[in-house]
mmCIF file of C-alpha atoms and ligand atoms in Angstrom:
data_model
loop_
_atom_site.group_PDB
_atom_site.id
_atom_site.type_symbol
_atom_site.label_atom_id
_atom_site.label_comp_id
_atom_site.label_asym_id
_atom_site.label_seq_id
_atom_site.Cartn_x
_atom_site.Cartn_y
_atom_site.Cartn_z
ATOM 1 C CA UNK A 1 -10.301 23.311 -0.009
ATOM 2 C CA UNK A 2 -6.605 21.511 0.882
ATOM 3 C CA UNK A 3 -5.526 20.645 -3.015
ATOM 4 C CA UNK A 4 -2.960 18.880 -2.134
ATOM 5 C CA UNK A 5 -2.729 16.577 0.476
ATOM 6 C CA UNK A 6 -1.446 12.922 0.055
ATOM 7 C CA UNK A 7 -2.450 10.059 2.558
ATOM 8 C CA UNK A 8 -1.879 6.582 2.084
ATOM 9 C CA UNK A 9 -1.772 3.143 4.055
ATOM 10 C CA UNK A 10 -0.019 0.055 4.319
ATOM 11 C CA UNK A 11 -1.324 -3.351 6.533
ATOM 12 C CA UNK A 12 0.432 -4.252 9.404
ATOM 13 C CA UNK A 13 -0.083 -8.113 8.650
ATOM 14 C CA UNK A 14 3.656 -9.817 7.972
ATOM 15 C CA UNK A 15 6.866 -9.001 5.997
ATOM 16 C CA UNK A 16 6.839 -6.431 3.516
ATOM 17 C CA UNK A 17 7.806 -7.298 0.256
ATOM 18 C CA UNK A 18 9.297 -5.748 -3.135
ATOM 19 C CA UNK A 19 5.318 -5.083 -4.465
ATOM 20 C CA UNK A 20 4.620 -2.819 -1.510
ATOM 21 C CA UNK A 21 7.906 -1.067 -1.865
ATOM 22 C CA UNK A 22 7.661 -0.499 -5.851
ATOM 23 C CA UNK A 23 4.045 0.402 -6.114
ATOM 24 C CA UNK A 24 3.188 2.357 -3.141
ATOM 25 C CA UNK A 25 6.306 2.767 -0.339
ATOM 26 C CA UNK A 26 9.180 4.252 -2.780
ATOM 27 C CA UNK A 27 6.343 6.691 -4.103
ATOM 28 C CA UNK A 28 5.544 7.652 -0.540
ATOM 29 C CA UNK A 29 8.721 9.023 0.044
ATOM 30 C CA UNK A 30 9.566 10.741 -3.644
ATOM 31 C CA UNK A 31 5.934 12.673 -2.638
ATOM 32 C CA UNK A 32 7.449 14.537 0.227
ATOM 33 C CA UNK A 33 9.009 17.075 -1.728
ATOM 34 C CA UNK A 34 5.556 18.187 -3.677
ATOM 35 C CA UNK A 35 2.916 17.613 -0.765
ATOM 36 C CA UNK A 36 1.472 17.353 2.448
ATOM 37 C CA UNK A 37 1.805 13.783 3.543
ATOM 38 C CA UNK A 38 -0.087 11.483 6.244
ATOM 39 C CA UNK A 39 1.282 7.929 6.053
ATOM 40 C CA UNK A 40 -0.648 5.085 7.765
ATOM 41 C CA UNK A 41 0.022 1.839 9.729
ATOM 42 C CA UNK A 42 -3.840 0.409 9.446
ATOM 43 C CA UNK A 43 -3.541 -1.841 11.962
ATOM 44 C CA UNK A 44 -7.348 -2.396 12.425
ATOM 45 C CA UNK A 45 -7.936 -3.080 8.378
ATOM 46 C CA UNK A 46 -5.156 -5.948 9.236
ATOM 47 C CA UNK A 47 -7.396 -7.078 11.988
ATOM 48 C CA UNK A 48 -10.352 -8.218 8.687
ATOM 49 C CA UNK A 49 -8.251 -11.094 9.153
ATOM 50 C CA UNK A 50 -7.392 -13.241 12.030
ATOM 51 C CA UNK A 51 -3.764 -11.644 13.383
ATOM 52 C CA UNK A 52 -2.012 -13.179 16.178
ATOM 53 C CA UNK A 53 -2.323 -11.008 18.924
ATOM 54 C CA UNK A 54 1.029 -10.935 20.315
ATOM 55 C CA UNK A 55 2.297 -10.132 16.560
ATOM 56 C CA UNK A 56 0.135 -7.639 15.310
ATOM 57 C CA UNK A 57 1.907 -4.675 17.882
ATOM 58 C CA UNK A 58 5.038 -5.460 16.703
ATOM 59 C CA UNK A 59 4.349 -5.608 12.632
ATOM 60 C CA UNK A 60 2.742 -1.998 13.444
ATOM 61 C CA UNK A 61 5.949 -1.050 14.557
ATOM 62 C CA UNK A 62 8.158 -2.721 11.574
ATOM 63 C CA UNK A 63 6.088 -1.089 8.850
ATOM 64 C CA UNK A 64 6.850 2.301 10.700
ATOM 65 C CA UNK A 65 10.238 1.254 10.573
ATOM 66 C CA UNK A 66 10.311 0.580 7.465
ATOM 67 C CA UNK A 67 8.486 3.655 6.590
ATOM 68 C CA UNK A 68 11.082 6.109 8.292
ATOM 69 C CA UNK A 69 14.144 3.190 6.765
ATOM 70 C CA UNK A 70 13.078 4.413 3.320
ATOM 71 C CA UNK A 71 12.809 7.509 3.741
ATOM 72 C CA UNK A 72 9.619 9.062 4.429
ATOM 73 C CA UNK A 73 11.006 12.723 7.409
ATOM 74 C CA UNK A 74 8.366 11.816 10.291
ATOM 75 C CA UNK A 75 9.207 15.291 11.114
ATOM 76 C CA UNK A 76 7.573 16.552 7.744
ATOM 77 C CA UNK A 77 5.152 13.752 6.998
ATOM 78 C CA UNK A 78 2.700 12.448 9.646
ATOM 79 C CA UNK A 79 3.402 8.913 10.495
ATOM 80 C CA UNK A 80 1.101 6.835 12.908
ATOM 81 C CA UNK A 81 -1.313 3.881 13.292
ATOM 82 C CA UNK A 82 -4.951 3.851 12.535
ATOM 83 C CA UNK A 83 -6.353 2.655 15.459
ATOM 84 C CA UNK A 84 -5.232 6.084 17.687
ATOM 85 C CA UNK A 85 -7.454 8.080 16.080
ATOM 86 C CA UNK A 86 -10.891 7.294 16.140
ATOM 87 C CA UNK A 87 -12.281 9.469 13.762
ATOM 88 C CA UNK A 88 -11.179 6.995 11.358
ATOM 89 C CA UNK A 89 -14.196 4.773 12.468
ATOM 90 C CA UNK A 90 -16.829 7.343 13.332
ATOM 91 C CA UNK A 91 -16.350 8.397 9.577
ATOM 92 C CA UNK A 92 -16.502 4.850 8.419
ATOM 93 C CA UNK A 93 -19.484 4.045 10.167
ATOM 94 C CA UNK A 94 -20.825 7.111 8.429
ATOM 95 C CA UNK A 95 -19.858 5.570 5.226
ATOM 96 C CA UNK A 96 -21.057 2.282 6.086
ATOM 97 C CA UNK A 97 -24.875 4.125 5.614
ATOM 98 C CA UNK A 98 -23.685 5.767 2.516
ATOM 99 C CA UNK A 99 -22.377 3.254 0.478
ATOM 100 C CA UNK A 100 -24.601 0.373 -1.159
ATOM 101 C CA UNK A 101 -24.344 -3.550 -0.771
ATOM 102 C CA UNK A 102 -24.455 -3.844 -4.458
ATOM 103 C CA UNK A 103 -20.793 -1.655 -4.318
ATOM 104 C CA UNK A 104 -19.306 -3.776 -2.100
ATOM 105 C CA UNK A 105 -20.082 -6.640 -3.645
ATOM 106 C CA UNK A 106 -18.114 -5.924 -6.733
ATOM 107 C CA UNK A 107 -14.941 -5.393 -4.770
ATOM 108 C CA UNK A 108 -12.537 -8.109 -6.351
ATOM 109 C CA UNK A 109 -10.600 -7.326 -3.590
ATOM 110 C CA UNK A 110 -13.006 -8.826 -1.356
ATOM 111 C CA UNK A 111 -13.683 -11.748 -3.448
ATOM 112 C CA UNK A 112 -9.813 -12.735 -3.586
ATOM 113 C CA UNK A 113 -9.428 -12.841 0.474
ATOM 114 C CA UNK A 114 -12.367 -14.397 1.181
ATOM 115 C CA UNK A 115 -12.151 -17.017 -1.292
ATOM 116 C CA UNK A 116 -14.574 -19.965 -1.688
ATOM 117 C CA UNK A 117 -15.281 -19.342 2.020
ATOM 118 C CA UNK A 118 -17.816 -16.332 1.622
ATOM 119 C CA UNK A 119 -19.760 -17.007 4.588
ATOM 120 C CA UNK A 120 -17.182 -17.498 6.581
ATOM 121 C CA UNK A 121 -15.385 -13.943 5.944
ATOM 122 C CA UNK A 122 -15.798 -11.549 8.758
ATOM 123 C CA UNK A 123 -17.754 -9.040 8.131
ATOM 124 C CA UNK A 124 -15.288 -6.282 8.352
ATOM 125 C CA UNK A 125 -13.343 -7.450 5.123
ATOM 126 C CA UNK A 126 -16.613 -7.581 3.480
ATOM 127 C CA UNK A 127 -16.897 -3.275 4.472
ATOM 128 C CA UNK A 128 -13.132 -2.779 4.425
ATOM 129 C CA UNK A 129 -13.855 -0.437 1.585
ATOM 130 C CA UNK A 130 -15.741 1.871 3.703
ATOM 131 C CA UNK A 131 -13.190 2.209 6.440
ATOM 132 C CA UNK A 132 -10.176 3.049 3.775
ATOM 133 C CA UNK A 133 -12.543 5.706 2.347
ATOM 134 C CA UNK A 134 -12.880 6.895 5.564
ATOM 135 C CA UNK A 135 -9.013 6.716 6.134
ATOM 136 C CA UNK A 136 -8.697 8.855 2.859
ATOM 137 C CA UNK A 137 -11.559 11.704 3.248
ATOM 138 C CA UNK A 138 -11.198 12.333 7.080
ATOM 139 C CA UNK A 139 -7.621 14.354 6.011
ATOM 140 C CA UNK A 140 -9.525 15.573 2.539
ATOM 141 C CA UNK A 141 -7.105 13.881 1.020
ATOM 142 C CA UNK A 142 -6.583 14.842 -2.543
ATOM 143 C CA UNK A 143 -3.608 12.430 -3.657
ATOM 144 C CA UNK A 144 -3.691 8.734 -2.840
ATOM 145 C CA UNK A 145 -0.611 6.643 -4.040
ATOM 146 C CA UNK A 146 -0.699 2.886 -4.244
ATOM 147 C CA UNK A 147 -0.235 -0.230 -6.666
ATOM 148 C CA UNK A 148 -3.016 -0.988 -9.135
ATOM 149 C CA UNK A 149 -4.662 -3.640 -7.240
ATOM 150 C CA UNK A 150 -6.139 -0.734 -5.115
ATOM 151 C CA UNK A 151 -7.638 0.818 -7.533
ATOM 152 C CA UNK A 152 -11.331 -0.489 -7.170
ATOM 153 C CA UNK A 153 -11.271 1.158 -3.507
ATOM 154 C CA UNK A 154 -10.297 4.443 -4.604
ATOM 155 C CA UNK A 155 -13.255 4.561 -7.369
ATOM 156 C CA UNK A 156 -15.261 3.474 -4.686
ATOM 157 C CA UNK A 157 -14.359 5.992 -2.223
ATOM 158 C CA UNK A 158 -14.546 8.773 -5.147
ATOM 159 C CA UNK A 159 -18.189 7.135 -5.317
ATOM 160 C CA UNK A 160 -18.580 7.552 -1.469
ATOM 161 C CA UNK A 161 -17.368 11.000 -1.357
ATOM 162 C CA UNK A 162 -19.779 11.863 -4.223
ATOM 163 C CA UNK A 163 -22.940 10.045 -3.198
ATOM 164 C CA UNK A 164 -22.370 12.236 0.493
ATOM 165 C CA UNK A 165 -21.981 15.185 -1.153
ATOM 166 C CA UNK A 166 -24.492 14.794 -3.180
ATOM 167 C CA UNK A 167 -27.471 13.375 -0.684
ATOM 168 C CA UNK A 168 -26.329 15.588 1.663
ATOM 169 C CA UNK A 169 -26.240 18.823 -1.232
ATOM 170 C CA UNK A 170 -22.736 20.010 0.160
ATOM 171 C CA UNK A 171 -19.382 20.128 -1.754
ATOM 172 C CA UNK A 172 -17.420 18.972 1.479
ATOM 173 C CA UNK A 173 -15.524 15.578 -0.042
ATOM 174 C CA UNK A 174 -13.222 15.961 -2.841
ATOM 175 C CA UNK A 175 -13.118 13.623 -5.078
ATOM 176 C CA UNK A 176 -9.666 11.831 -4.622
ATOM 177 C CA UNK A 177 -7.086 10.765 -7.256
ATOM 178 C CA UNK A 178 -5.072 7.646 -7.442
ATOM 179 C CA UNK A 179 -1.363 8.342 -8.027
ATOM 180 C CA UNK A 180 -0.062 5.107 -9.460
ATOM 181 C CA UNK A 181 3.269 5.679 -11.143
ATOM 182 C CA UNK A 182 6.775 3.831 -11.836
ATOM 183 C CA UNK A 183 7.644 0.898 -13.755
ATOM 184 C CA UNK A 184 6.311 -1.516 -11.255
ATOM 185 C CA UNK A 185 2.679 -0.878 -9.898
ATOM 186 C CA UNK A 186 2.138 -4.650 -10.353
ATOM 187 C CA UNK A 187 4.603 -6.398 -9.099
ATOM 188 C CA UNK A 188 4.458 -10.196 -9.931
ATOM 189 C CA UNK A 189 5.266 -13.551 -8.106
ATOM 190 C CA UNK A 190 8.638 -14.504 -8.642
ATOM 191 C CA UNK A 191 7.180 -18.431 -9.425
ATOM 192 C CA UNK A 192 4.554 -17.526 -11.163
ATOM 193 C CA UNK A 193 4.304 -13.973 -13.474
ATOM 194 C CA UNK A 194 0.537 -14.161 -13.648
ATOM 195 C CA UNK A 195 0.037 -13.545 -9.876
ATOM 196 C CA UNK A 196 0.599 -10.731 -7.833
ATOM 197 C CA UNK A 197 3.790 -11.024 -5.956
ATOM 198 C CA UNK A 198 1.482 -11.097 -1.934
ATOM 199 C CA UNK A 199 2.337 -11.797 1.343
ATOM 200 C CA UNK A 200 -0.540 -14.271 1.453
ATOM 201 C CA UNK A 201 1.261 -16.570 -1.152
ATOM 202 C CA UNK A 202 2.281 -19.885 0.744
ATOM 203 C CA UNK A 203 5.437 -20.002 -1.165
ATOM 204 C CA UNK A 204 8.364 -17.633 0.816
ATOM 205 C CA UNK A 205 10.355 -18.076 -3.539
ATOM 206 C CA UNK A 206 7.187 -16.210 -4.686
ATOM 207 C CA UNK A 207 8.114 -12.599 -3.205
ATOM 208 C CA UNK A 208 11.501 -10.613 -1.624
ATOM 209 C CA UNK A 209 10.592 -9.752 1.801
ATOM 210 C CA UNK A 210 12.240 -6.530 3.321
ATOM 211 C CA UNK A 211 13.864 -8.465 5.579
ATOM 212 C CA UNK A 212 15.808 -10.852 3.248
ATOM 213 C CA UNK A 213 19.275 -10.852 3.549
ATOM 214 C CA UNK A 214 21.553 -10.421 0.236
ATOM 215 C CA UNK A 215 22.106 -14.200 0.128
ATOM 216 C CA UNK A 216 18.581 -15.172 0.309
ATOM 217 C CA UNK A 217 17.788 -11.978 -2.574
ATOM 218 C CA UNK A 218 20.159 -13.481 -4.999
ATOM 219 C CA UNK A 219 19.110 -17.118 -4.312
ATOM 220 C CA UNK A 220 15.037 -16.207 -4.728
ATOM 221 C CA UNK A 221 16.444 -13.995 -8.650
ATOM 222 C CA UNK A 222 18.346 -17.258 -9.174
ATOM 223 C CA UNK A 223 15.324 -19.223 -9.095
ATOM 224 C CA UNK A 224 12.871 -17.234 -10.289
ATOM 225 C CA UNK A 225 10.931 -18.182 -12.980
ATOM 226 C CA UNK A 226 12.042 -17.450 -16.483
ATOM 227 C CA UNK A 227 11.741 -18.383 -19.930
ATOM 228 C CA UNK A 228 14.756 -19.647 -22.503
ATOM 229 C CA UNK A 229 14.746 -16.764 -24.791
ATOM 230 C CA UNK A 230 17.440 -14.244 -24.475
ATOM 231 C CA UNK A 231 15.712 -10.590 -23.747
ATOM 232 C CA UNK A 232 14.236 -8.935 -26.538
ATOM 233 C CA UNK A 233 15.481 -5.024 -27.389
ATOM 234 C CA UNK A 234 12.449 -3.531 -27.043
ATOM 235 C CA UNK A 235 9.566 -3.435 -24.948
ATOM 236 C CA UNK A 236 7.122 -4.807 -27.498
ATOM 237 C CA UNK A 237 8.497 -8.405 -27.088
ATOM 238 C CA UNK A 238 7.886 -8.647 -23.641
ATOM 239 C CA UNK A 239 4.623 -9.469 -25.041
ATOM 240 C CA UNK A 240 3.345 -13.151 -23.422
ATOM 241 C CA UNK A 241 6.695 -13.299 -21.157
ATOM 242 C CA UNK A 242 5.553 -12.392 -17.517
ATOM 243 C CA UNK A 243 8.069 -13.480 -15.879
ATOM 244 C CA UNK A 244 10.581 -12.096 -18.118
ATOM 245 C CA UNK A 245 8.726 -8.683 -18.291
ATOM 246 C CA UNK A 246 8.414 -8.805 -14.786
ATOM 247 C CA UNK A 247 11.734 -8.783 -14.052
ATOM 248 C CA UNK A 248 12.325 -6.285 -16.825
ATOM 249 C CA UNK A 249 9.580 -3.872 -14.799
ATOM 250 C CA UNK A 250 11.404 -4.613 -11.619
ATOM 251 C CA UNK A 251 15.220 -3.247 -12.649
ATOM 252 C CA UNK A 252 13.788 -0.535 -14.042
ATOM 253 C CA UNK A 253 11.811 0.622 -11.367
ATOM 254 C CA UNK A 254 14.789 -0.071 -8.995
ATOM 255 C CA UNK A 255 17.371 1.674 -11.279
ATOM 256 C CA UNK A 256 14.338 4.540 -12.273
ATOM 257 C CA UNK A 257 14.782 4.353 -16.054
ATOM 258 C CA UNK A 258 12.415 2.842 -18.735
ATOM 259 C CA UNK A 259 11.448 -0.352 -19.680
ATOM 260 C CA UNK A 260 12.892 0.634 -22.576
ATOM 261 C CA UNK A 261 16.321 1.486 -21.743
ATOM 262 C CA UNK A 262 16.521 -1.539 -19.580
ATOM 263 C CA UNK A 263 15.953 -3.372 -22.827
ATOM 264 C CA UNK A 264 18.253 -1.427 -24.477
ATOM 265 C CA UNK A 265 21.070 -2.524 -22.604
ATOM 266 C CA UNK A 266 19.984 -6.064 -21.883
ATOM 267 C CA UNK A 267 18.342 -6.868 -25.034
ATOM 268 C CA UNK A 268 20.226 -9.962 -26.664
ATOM 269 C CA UNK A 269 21.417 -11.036 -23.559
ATOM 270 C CA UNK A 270 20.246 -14.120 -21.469
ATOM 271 C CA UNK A 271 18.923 -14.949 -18.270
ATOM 272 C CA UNK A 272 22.582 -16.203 -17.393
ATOM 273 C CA UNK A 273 23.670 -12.575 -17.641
ATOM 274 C CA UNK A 274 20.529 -10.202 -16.216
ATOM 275 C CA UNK A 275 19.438 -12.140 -13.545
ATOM 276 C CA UNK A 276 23.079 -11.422 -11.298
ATOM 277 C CA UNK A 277 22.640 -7.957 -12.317
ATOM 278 C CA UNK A 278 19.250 -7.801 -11.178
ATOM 279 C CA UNK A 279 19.959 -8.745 -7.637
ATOM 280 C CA UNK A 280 23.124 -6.832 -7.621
ATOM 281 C CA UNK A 281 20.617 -3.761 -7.977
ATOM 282 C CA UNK A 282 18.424 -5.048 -5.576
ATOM 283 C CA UNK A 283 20.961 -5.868 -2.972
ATOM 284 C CA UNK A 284 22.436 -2.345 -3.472
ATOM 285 C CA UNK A 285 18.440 -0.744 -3.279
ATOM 286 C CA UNK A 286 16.980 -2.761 -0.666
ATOM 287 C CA UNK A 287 19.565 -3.941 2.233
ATOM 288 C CA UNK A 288 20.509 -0.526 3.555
ATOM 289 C CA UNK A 289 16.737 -0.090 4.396
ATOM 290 C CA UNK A 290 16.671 -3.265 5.982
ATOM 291 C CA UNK A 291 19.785 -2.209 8.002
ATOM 292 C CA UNK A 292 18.482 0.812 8.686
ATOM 293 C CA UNK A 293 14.712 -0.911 9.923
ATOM 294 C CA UNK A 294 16.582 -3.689 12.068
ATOM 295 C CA UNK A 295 18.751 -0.190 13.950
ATOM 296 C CA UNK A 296 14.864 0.877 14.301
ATOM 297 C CA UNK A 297 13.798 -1.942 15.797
ATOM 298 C CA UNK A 298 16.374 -1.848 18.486
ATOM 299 C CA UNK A 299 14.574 0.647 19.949
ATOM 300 C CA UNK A 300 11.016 0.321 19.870
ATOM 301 C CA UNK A 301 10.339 3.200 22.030
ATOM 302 C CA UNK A 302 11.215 5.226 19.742
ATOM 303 C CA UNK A 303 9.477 3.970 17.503
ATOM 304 C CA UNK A 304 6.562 3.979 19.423
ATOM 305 C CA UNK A 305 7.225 7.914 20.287
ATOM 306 C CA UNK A 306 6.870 8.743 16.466
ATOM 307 C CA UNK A 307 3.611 7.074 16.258
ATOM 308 C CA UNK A 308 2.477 8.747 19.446
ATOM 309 C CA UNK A 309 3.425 11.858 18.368
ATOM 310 C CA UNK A 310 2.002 10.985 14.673
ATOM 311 C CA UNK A 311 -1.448 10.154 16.019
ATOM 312 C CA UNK A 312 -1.386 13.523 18.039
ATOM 313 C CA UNK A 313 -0.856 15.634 14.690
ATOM 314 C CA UNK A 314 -3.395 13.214 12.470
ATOM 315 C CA UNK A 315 -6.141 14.020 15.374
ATOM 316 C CA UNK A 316 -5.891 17.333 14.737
ATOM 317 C CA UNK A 317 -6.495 17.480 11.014
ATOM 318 C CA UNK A 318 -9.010 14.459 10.895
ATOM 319 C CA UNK A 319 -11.193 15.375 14.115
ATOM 320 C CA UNK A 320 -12.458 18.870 12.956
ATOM 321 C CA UNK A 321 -13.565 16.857 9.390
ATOM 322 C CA UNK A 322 -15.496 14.475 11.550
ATOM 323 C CA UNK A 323 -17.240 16.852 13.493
ATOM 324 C CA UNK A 324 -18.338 18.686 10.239
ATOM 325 C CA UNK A 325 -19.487 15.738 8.963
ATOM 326 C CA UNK A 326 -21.679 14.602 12.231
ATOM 327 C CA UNK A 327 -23.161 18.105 11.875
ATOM 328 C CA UNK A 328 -23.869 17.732 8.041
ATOM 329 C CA UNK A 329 -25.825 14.235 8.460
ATOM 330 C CA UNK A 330 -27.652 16.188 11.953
ATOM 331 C CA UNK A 331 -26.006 14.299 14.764
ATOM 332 C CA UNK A 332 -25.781 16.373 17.828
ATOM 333 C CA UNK A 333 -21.576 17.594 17.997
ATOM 334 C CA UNK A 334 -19.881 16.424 21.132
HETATM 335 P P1 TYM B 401 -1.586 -3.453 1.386
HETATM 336 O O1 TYM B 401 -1.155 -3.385 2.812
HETATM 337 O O2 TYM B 401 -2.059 -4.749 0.844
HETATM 338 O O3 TYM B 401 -0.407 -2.964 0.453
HETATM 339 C C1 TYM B 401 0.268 -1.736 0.697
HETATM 340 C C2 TYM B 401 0.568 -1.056 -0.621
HETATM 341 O O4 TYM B 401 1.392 -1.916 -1.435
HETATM 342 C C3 TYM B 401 0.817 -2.040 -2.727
HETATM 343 N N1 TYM B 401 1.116 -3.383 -3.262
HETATM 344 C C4 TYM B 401 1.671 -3.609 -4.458
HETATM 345 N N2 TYM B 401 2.097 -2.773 -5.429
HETATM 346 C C5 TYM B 401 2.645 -3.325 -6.535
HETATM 347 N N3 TYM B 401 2.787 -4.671 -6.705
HETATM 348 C C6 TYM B 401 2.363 -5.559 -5.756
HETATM 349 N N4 TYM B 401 2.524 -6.870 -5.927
HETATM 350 C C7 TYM B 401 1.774 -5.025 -4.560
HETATM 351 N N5 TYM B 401 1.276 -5.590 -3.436
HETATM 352 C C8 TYM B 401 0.867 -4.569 -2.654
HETATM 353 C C9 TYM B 401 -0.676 -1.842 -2.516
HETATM 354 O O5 TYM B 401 -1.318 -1.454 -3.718
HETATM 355 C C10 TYM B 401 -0.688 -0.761 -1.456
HETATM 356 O O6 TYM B 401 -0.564 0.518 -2.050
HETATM 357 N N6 TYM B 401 -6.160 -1.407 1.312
HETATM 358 C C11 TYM B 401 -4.741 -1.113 1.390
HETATM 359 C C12 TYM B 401 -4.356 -0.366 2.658
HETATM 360 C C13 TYM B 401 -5.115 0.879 2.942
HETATM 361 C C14 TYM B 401 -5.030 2.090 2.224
HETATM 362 C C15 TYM B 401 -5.895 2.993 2.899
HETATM 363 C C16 TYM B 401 -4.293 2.497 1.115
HETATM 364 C C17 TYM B 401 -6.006 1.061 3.954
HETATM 365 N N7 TYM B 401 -6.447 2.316 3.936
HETATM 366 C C18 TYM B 401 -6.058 4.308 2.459
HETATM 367 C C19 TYM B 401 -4.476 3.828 0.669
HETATM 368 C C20 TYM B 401 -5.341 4.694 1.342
HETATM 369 C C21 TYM B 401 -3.976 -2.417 1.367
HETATM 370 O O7 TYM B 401 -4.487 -3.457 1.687
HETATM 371 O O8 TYM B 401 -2.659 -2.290 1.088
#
């Protein structure tokens, strides 16, 4: 069995933000050098909720762009969007008989998007779940890096994986492991440190977007939300400051050191003093890759060659997995 092979996704469903870079797209690219990696535009998980059609093809392509900006080799990795290869569905409607109402209906996840509005929800963000499983276990995937907030899918696609095996008595799924790491898994709203920095916040001061330019970074660091106390010197008195130990989390994810040496450094000082420093280091981390994803744009062909190509090398690893598993559950093999 592969025992070590990363796959991970991202939405295609508006500007990227600082969250999706800290917890899950800066660890894509560090994971090169140790595994195998498929990395995944899931353009029909974006389609759960209502997407403008003449947007959705074009966010596909920017979070590709920003995927290759970063860093991830699409010459090494496998880069490419859901919807080309179908096995993706076939093994989520697989998993869609496997996995139990009562599981989905613990998904917080769920709760969050659909809000008060329950009944209006489609039903596809109500089996999301089942369709990011699939996404994981039709590449065997071993490794799956994200933030925390996707944790609840991953236990529930180890349940999946485990509740096939099991009903079916083969040892085909392995049970996958969440690879959340750095000093920023949860990145918070700039406004507001006890919400998750999101795309779906109304408020553009809540979150840096990938595409903000170095003005706009320092202005949103200028305002964020902060407390009067100067910084404490170590990490313990972060302790009922969000917002201050958000912004803590965020420089030292961005400079890769510890909470603790940030505090180190900073500790004594004010807002008046780390805040400028802060989006010095963010300017400096985050507007070459937006340089670099705006050159990308330019040509979207080429973009659109790299997915092409991407989907070509993810059919070949993920159709042979789904034709196993037809013939495990006794569905006659193409
Ligand atoms: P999505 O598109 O919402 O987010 C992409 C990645 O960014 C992480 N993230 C954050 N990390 C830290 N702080 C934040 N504020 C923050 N906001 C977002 C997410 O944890 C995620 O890693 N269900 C997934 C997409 C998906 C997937 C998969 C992931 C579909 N299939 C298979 C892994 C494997 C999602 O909605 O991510």
């Amino acid at each position: 069995m592969i025992s070590n092979r990363v796959f991970s996704g991202v939405q295609p469903t508006g500007s990227l933000h600082l969250g999706n870079y800290l917890g899950a797209i800066r660890n894509f690219v560090d994971l090169q050098s140790d595994y195998e990696c498929i990395y995944c535009v899931v353009d029909l998980h974006a389609l759960t909720q209502w997407q403008d059609p003449a947007e959705l093809a074009n966010n596909t392509r920017e979070v590709a762009a920003a995927f290759i900006a970063a860093g991830i080799d699409p010459e090494t990795s496998i880069i490419f969007n859901q919807s080309r290869v179908a096995a993706h569905t076939q093994v989520a409607w697989i998993f869609s008989c496997v996995a139990r109402m009562g599981w989905l209906n613990r998904m917080t996840q769920f709760k969050e998007k659909a809000g008060k509005h329950r009944e209006n929800a489609s039903t596809g963000l109500f089996t999301y779940p089942n369709l990011m499983a699939a996404d994981i276990l039709a590449y065997l995937a071993t490794h799956v890096p994200v933030g925390e907030d996707q944790k609840q899918h991953l236990e529930l696609t180890r349940d999946i994986a485990q509740k096939f095996n099991h009903d079916f008595g083969v040892e085909f799924f392995p049970l996958v492991e969440p690879l959340i790491f750095g000093e920023a898994t949860r990145v918070m709203s700039l406004r507001d440190g006890s919400s998750k920095m999101s795309k779906s916040d109304p408020s553009e001061q809540s979150r840096i977007n990938f595409t903000d330019s170095a003005d706009e970074i320092a202005r949103k660091v200028r305002r964020a939300t902060t407390d009067p106390e100067p910084l404490p010197s170590e990490p313990a008195g972060l302790a009922g400051r969000n917002e201050a130990a958000n912004l803590v989390g965020i420089y030292a994810a961005l400079a890769r050191v510890t909470v603790a040496d940030v505090l180190a450094e900073f500790g004594g000082r004010g807002f008046a003093e780390f805040k400028p420093a802060l989006s010095d280091l963010l300017v400096e981390k985050l507007v070459p890759i937006s340089d670099q994803m705006r050159r990308l744009m330019d040509d979207p062909s080429h973009i659109d060659a790299i997915l092409a190509q991407g989907a070509d090398r993810a059919a070949a690893v993920a159709d042979p997995v789904r034709d196993r598993v037809y013939e495990i559950v006794g569905l006659i093999p193409a």
